[in-house]
Backbone as a ProteinNet text record, in pm:
[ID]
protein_1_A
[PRIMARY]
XXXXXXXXXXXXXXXXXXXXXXXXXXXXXXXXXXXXXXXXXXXXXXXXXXXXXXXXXXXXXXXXXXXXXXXXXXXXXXXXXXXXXXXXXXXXXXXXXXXXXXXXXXXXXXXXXXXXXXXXXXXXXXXXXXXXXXXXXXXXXXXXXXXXXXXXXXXXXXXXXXXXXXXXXXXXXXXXXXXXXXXXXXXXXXXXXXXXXXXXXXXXXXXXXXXXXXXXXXXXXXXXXXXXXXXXXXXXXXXXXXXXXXXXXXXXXXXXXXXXXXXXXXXXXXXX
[TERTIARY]
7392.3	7340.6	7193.9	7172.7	7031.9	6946.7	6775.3	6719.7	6645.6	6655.5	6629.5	6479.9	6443	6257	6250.7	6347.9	6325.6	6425.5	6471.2	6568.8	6603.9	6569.4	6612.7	6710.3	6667.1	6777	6900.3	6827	6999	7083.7	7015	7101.4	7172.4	7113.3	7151.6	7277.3	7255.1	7366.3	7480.9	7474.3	7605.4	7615.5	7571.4	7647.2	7747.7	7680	7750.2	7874.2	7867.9	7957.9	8078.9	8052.6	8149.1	8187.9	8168.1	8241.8	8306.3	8286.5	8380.1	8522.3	8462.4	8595.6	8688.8	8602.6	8656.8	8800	8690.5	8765.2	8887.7	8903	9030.9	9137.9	9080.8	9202.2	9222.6	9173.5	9265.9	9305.9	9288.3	9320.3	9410.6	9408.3	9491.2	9560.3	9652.6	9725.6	9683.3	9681.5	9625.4	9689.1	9680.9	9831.3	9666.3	9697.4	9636.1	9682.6	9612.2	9722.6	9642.6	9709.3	9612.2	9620.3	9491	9483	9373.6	9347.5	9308.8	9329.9	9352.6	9422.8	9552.8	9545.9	9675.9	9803.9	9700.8	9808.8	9837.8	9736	9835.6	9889.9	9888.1	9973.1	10125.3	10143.6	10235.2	10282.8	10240.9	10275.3	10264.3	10127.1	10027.2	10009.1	10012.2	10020.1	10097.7	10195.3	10316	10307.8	10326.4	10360.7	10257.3	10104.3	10002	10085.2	10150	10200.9	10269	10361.8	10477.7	10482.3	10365.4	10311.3	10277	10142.1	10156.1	10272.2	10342.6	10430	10535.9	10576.6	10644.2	10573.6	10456.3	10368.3	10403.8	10336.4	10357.7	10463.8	10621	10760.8	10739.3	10697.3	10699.1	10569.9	10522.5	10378.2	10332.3	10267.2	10158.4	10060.4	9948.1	9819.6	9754	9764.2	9720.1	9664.2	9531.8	9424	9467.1	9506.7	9495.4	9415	9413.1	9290.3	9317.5	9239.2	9273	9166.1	9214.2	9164.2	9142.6	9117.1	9135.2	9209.3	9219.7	9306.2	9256	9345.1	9374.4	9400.6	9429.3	9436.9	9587.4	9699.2	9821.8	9884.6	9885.4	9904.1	10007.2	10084.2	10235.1	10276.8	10253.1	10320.9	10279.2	10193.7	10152.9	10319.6	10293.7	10217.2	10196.6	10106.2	10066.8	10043.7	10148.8	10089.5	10089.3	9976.9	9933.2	9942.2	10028.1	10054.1	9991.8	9885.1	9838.7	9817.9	9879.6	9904	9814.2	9763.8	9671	9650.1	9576.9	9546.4	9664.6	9705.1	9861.5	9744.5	9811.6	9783.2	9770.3	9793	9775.8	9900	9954.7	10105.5	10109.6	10089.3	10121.8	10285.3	10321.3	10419.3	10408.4	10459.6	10490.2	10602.5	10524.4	10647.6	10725.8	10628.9	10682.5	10731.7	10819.8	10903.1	10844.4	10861.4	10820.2	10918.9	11073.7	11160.2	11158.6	11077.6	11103.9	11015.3	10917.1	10788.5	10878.4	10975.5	10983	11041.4	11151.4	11157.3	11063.8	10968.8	10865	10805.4	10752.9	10690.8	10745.2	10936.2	11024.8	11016.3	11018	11099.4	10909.4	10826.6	10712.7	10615.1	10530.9	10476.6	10515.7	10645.7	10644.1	10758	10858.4	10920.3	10854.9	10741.7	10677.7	10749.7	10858.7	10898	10895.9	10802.2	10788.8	10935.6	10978	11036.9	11038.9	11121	11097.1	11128.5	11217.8	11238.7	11130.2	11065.7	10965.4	10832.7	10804.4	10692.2	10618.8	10508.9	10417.7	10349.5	10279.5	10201.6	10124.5	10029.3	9996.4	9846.7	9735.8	9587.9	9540.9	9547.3	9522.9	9407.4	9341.2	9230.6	9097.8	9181	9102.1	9120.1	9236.9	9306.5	9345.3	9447.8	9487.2	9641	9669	9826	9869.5	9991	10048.6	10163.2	10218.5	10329.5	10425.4	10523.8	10606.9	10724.1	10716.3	10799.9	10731	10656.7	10541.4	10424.1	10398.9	10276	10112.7	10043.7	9923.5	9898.1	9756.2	9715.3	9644.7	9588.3	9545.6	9682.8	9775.7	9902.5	9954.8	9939.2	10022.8	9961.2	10069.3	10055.5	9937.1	9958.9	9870.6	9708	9694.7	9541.8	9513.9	9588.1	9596.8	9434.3	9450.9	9348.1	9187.2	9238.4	9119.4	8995.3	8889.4	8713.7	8697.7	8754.9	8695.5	8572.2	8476.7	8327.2	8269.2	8285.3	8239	8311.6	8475	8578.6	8613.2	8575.1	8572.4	8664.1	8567.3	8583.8	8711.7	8700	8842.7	8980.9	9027.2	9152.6	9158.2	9023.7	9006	8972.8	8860.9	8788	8808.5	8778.3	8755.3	8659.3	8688.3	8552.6	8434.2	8515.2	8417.7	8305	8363.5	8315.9	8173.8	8052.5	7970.7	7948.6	8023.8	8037.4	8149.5	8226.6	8295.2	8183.6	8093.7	8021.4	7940.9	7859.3	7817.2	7870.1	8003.9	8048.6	8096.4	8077	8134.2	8002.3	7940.7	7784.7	7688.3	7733.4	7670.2	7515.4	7435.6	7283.7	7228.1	7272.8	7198.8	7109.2	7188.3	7125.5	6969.9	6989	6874	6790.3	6841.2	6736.5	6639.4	6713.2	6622.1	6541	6547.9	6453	6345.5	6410.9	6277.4	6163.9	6237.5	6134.1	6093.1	6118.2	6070.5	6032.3	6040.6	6056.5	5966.1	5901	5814.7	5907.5	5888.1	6003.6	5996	5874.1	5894.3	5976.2	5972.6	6018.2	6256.4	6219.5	6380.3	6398.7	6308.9	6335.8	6392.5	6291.8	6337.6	6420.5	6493	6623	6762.2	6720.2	6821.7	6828.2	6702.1	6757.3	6778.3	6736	6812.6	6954.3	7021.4	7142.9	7182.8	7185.7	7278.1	7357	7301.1	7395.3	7380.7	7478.4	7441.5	7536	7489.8	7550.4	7695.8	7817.2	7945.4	7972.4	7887.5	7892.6	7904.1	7904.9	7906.5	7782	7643.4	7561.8	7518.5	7585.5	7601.4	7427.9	7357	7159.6	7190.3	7080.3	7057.8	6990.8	7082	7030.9	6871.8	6828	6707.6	6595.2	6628.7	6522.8	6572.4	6641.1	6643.8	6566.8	6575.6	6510.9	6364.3	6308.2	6181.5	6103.6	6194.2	6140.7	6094.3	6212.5	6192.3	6068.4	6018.1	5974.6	5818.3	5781.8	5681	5645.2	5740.4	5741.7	5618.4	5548.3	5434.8	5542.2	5603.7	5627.7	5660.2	5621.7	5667.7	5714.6	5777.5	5875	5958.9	6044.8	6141.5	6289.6	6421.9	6550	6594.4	6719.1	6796.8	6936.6	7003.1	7113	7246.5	7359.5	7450.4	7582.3	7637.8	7689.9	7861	7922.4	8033.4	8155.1	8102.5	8220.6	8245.9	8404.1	8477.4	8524	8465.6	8540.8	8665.6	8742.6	8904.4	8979.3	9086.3	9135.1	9240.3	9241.6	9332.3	9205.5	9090.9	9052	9005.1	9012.3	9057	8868.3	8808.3	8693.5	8614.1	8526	8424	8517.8	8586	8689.4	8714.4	8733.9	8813.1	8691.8	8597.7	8472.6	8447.3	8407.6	8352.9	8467.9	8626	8711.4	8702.2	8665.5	8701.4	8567.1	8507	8362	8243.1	8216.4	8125.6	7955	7939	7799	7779.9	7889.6	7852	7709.9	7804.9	7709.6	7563.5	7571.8	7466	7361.3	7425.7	7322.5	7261.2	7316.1	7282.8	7179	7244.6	7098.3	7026.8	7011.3	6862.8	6780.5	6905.3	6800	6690.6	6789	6709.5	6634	6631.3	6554.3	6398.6	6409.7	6298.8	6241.6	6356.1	6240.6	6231.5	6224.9	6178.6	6078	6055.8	5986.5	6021.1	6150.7	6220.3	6226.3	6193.5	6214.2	6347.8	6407.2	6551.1	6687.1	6742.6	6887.6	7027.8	7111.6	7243.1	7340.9	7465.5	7565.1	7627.1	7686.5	7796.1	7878	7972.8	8098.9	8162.9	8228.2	8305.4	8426.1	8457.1	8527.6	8642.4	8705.1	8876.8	8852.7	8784.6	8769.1	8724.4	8825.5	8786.5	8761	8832.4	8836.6	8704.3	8699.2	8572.1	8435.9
9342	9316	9273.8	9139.2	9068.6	9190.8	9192.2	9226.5	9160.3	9158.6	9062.9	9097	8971.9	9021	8990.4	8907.5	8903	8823.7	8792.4	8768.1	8662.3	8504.5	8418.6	8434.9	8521.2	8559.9	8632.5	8735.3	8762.1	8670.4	8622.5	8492.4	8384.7	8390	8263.7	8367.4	8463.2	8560.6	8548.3	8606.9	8642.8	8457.3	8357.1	8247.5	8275.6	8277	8256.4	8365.3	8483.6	8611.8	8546.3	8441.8	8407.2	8276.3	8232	8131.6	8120.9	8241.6	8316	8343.4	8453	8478	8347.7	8252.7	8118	8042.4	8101.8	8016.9	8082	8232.7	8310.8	8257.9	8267.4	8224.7	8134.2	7990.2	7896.9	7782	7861.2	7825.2	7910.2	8041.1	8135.9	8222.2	8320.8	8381.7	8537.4	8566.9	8743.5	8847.2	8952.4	9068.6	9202.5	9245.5	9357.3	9456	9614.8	9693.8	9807.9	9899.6	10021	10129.6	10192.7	10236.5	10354.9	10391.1	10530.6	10646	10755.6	10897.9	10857.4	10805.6	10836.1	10758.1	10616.6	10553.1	10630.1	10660.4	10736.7	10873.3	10906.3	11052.7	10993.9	10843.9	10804.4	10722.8	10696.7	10670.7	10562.5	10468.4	10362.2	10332.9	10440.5	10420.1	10380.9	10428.4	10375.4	10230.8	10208.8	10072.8	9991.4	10002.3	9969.3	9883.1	9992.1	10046.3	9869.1	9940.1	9808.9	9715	9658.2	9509.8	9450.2	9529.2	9485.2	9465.9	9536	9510.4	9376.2	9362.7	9286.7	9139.9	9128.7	9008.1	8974.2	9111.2	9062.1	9018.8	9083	9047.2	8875.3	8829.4	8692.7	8605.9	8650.4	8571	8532.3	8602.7	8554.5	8606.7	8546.9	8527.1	8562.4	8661.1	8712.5	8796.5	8783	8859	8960.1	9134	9244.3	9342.7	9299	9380.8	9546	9653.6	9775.1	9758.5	9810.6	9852.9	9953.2	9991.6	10139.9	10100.4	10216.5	10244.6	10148.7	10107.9	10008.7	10114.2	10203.7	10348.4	10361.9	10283.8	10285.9	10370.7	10498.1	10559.5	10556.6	10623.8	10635.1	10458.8	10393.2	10265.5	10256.2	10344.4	10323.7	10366.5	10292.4	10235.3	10092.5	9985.6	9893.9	9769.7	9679.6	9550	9438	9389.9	9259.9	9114.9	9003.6	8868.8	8769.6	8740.1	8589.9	8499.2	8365.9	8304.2	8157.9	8096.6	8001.7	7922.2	7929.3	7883.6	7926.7	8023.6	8106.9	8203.2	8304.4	8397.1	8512	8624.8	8803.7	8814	8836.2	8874.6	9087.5	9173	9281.1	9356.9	9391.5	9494.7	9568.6	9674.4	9835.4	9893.2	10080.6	10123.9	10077.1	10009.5	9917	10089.6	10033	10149.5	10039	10059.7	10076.8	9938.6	9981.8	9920.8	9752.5	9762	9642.3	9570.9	9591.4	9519	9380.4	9386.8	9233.7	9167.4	9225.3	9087.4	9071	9107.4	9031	8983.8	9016.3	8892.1	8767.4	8745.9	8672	8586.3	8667.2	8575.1	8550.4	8594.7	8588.4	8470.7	8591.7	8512.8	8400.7	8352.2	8246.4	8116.6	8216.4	8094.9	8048.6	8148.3	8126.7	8157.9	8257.4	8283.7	8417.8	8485.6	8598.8	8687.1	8842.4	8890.5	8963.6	8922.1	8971.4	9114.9	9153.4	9329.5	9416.6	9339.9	9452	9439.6	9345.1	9248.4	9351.7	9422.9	9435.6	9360.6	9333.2	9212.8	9107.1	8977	8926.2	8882.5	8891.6	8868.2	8707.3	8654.3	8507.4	8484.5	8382.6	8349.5	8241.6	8205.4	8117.9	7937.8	7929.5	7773	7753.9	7812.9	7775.6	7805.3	7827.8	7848.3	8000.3	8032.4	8101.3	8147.4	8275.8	8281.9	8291.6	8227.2	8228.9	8371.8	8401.4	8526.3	8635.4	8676.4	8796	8807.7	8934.6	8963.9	8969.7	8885	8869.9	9050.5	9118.7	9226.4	9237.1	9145.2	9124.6	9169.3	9091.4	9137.3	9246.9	9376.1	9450.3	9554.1	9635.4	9718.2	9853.4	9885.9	9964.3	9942.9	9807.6	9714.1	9679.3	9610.7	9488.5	9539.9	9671.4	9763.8	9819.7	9808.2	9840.7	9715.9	9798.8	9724.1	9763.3	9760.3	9798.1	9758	9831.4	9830.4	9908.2	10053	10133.9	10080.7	10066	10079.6	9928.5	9835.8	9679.1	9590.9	9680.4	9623.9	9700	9844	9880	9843.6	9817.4	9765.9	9659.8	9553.2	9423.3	9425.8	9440.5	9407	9496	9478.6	9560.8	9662.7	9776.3	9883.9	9920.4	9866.7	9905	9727.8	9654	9521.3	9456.3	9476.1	9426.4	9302.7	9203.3	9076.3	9053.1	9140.7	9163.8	9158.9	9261.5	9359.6	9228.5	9199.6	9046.2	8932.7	8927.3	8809	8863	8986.8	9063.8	9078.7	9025.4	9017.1	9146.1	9222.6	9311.5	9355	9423.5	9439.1	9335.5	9270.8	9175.3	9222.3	9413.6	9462.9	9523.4	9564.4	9624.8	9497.5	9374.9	9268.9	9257.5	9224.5	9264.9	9350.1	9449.3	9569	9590.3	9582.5	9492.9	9379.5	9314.4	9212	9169.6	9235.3	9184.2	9345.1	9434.7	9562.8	9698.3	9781	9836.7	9993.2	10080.3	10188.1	10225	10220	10232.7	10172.4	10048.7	9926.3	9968.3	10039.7	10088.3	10183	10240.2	10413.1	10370.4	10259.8	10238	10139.7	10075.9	10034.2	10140.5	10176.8	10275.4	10403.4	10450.4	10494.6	10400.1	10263.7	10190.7	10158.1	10157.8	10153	10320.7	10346.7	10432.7	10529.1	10529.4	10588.9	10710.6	10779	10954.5	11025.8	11157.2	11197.8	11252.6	11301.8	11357.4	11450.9	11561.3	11678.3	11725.4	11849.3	11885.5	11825.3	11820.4	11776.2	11660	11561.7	11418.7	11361.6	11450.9	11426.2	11245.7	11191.6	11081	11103.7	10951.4	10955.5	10910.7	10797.8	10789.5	10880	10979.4	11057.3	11176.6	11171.3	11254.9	11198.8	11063.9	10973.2	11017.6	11022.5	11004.8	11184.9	11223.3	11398.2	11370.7	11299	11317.3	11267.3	11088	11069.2	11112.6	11166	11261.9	11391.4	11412.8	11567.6	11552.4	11633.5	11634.9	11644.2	11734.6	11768	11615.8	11606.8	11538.9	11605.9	11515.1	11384.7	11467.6	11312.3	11378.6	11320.3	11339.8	11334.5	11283.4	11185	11140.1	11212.1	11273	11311	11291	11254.6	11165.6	11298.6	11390.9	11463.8	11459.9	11390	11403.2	11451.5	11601.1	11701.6	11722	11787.2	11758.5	11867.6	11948.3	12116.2	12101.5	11988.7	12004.2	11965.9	12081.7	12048.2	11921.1	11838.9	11703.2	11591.9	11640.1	11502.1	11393.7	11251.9	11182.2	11025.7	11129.7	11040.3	10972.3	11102.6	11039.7	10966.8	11059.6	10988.1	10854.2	10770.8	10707.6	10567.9	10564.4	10484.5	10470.1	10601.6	10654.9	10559.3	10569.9	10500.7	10392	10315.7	10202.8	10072	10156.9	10074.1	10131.8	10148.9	10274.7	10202.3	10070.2	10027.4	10043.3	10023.9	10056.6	10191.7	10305.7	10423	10420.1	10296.3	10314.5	10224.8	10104.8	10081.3	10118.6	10193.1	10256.4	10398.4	10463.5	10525.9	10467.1	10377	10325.8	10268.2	10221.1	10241.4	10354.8	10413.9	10569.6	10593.9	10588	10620.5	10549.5	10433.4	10349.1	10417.5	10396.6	10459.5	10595.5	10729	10806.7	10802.6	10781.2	10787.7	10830.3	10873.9	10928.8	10838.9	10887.4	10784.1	10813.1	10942.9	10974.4	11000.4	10960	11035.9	11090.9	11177.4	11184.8	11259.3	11201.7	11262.3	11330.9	11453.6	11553	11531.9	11556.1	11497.4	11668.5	11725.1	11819.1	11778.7	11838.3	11822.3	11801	11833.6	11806.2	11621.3	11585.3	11450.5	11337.6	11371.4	11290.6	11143	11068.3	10944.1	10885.5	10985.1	10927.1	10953.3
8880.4	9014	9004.1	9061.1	9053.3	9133.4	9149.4	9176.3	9298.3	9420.7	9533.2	9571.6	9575.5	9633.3	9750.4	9804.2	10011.3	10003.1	10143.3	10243.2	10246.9	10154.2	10138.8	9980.8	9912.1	9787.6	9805.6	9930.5	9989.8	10040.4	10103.7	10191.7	10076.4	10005.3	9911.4	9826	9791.6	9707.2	9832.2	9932	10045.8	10052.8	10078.3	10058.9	9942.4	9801.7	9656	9671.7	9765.1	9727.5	9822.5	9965.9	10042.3	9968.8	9885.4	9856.2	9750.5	9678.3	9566.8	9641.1	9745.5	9838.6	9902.3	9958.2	10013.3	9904.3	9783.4	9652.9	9623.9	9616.2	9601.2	9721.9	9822.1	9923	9890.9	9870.8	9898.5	9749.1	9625.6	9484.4	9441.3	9470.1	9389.1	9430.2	9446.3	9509.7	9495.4	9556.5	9584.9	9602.4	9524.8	9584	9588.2	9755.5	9794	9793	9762.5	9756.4	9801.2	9918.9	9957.9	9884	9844.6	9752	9812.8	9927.1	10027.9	9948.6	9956.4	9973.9	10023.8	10144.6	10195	10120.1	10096.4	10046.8	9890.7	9774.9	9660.3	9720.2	9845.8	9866.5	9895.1	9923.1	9956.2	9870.2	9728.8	9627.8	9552.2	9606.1	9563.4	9446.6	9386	9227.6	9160.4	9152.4	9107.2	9149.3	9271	9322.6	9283.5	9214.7	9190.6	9052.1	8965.2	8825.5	8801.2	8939.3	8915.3	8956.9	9035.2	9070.6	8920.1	8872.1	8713.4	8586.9	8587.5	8528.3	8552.2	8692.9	8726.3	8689.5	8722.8	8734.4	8586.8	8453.3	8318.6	8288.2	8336.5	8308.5	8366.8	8454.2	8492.9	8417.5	8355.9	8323.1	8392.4	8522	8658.8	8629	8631.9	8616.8	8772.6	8865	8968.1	8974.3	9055	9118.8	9183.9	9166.4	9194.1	9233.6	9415.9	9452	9534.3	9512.3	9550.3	9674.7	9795.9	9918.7	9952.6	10079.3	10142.2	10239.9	10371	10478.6	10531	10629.7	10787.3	10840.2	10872.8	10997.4	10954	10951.3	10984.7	10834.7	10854.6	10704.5	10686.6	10790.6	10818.8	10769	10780.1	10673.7	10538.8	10455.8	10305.8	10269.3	10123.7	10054.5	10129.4	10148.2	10187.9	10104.4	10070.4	10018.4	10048.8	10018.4	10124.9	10051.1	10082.4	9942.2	10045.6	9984.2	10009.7	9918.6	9998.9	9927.9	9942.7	9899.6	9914.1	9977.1	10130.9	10217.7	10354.9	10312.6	10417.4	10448	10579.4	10640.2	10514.8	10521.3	10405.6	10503.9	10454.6	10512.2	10468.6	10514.3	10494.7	10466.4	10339.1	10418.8	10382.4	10458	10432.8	10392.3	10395.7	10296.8	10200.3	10122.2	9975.6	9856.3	9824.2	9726.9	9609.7	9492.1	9374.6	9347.7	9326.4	9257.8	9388.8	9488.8	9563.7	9519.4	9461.7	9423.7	9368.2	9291.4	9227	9294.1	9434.1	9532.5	9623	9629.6	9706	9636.4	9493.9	9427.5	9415.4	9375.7	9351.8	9517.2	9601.3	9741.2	9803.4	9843.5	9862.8	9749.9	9666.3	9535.3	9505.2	9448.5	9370.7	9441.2	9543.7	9690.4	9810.9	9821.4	9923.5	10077.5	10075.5	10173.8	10184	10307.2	10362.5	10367	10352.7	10343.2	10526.5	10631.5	10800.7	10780.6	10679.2	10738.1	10651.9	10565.6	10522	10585.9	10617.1	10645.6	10800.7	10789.5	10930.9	10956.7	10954.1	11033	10935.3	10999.2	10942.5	10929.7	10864.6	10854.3	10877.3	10999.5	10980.3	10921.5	10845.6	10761.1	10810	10997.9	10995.1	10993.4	10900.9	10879.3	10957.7	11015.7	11152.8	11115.2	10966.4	10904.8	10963.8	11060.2	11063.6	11046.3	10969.8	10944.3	11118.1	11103.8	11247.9	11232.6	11350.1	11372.8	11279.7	11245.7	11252.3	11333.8	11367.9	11443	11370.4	11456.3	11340.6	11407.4	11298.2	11365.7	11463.4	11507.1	11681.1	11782.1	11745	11830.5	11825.9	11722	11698.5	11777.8	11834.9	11910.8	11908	11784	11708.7	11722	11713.5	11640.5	11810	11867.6	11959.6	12089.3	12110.1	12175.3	12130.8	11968.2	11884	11862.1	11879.5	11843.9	11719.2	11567.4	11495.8	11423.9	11448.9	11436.4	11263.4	11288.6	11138.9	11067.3	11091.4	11014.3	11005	11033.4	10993.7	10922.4	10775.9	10644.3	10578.8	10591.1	10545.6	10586.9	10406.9	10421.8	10410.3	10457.5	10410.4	10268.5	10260.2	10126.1	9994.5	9915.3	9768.8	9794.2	9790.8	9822.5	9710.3	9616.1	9466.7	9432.5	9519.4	9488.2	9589.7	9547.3	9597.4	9660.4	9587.3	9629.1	9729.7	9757.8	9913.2	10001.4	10009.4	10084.8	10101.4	10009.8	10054.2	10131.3	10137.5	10181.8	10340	10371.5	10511.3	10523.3	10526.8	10590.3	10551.1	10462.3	10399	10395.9	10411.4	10414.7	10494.1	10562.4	10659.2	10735.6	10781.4	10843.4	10799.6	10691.5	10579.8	10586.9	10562.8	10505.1	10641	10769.9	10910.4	10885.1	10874.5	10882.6	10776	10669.5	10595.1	10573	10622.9	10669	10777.9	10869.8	11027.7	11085.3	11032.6	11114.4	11081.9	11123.6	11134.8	11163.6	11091.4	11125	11216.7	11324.3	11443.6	11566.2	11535	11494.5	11537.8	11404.6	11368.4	11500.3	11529.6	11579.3	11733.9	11795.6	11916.7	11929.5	11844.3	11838.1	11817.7	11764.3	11745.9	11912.7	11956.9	12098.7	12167.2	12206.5	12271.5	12277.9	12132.6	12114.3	12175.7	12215.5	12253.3	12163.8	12074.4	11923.3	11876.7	11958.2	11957.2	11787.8	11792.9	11680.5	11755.4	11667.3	11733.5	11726.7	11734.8	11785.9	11904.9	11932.7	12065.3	12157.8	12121.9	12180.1	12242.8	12132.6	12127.2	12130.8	12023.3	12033	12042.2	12066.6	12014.7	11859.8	11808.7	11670.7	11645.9	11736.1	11747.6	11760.8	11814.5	11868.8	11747.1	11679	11549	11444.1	11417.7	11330.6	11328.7	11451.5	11516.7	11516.1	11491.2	11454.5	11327	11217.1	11099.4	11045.2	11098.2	11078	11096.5	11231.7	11255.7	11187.9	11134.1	11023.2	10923	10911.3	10777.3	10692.5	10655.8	10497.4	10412.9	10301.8	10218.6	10063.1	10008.4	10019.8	10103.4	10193.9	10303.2	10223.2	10272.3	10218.3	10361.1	10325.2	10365.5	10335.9	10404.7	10376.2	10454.4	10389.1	10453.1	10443.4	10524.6	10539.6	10533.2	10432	10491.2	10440.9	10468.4	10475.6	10613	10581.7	10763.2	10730.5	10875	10835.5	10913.9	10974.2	11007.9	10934.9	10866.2	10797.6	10780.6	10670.2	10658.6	10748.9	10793.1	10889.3	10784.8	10842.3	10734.4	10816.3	10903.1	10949.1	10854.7	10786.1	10699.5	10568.4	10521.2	10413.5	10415.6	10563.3	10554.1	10513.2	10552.6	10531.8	10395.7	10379.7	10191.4	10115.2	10123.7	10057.6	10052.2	10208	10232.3	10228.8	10246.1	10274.7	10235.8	10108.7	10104.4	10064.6	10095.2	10102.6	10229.7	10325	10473.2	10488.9	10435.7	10396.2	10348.6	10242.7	10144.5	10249.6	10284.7	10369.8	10508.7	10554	10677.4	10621.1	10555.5	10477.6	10455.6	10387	10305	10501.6	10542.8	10674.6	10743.4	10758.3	10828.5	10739.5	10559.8	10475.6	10539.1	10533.4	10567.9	10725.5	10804.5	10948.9	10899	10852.4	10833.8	10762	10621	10547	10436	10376	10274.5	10177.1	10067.7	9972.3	9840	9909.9	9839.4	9954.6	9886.7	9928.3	9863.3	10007.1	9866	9984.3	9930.5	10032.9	9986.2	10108.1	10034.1	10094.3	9954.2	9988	9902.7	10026.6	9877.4	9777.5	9714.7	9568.2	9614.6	9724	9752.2	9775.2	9787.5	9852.7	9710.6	9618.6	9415.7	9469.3	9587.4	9534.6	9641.4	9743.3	9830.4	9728.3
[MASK]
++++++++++++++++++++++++++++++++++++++++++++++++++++++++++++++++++++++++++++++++++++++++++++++++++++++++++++++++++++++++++++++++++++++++++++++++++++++++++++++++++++++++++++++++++++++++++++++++++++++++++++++++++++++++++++++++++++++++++++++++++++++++++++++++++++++++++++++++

C-alpha cells in the first residue's frame, strides 16, 4: 500500500482501484461467495472447497472472490456468477454437490439456473437477466436505504482496492484537507447522528467533550461487542466492510485529538 501525501494521489489511486474493478466485470468471469459467520455456519466452506475444485476439474482460470453478509442469512450459503458485462446473478442455498451445475449451465453456457437463482446485481450496462428480480425489486431489499451496510456483500472485505473503488476514504481525504476538527465536530451535530443506546447522546457533542478534555494522549475506541446474544450488528460491518470502521475512526481520531486507536471485538467473534 502506497503512502499518499494529499488528495490528488487518492483520487488518482480510487480511479486506478475502479478500473481494475471495471476490468474484472467486463473481461473475465467472477464467482462470489459469502463468506460472513453466517454464511460458514451454513456451510460456505465447503461450498468455497468445491467451487475450486470443480473450476480445477474443468481447467477455469476464475477470479474467486469471498464477501460478507447481504442481511439475507436464511439464504447462505450465497453464490454470486458474473459473467462479463451480464448482471451478478445470486443464488442461494447452494449445497456443495450443485456447485458443478451452475458452473456447467451458468459459467461456461451462459444460462442462469431460475430455481436456484435469487436475485440479480445489475452493473450499470443496461444487460438484464429476464425473469429474475434485480435486488432493488426484491421484496426483502426493495424498502431498504442501505447506508453503513452498503458495501457488504458487494465487495472483497480484505481488499483495499475494493474499498477504493466504493469510494473509500473520500470521506477522510475531505477532512483532511479542507477541515479543521472543529470543522468535523459541527458537522457531525448537524448530521443528526446520535449514538444507539437508550439515550440516543449526539455523537457530535460526544466528539466535542473529547476533544475539550486536557488529558493527553487521548484514544479512540471502536466498541464492538454486543451484549445480545447471537446479535449479528457490529459483526456484520467488521465482516463485511471493515475500512468502513477504520475510516470513520481515523475520523473522530482527528476531531478529537487522539493519535491512537483500537477496537474490541471479543473472542467469540474469530472472523470479525
Amino acid at each position: 500500500m502506497p503512502v499518499l501525501n494529499n488528495r490528488d494521489e487518492l483520487d488518482r489511486l480510487r480511479v486506478e482501484a475502479q478500473a481494475v474493478l471495471e476490468e474484472r466485470a467486463v473481461t473475465a468471469p467472477t464467482i462470489f461467495i459469502g463468506m460472513g459467520t453466517c454464511g460458514i455456519a451454513a456451510g460456505a466452506s465447503n461450498v468455497e472447497k468445491s467451487v475450486r475444485v470443480e473450476l480445477a476439474a474443468r481447467n477455469l482460470e476464475v477470479e474467486v472472490v469471498s464477501v460478507g453478509c447481504i442481511g439475507m442469512c436464511v439464504k447462505e450459503p450465497l453464490v454470486d456468477i458474473q459473467l462479463p458485462g451480464q448482471p451478478r446473478v445470486t443464488y442461494s442455498n447452494v449445497k456443495p454437490e450443485e456447485v458443478g451445475r451452475i458452473i456447467d449451465e451458468h459459467l461456461i453456457n451462459g444460462q442462469f439456473i431460475k430455481r436456484k437463482a435469487f436475485a440479480q446485481l445489475t452493473n450499470g450496462s443496461g444487460a438484464v437477466v429476464e425473469g429474475l428480480a434485480t435486488y432493488a425489486e426484491h421484496p426483502f431489499y426493495r424498502k431498504q436505504i442501505r447506508i453503513a451496510l452498503r458495501n457488504c456483500g458487494m465487495i472483497d472485505p480484505e481488499s483495499i482496492t475494493d474499498y477504493f473503488a466504493s469510494d473509500g476514504y473520500r470521506g477522510l481525504a475531505r477532512v483532511l484537507s479542507e477541515m479543521e476538527s472543529e470543522d468535523v465536530i459541527e458537522e457531525m451535530k448537524d448530521s443528526g447522528l446520535r449514538g444507539r443506546g437508550g439515550a440516543g447522546f449526539l455523537t457530535g457533542v460526544k466528539w466535542e467533550f473529547c476533544m475539550r478534555a486536557r488529558g493527553y494522549p487521548k484514544y479512540v475506541i471502536c466498541n464492538a461487542d454486543e451484549g445480545d446474544p447471537g446479535a449479528f450488528m457490529d459483526r456484520s460491518i467488521l465482516e463485511g466492510d471493515p475500512h468502513a470502521v477504520i475510516e470513520g475512526m481515523t475520523i473522530a481520531a482527528y476531531a478529537i485529538g487522539a493519535p491512537e486507536g483500537y477496537i474490541y471485538c471479543r473472542a467469540e467473534y474469530p472472523l470479525a
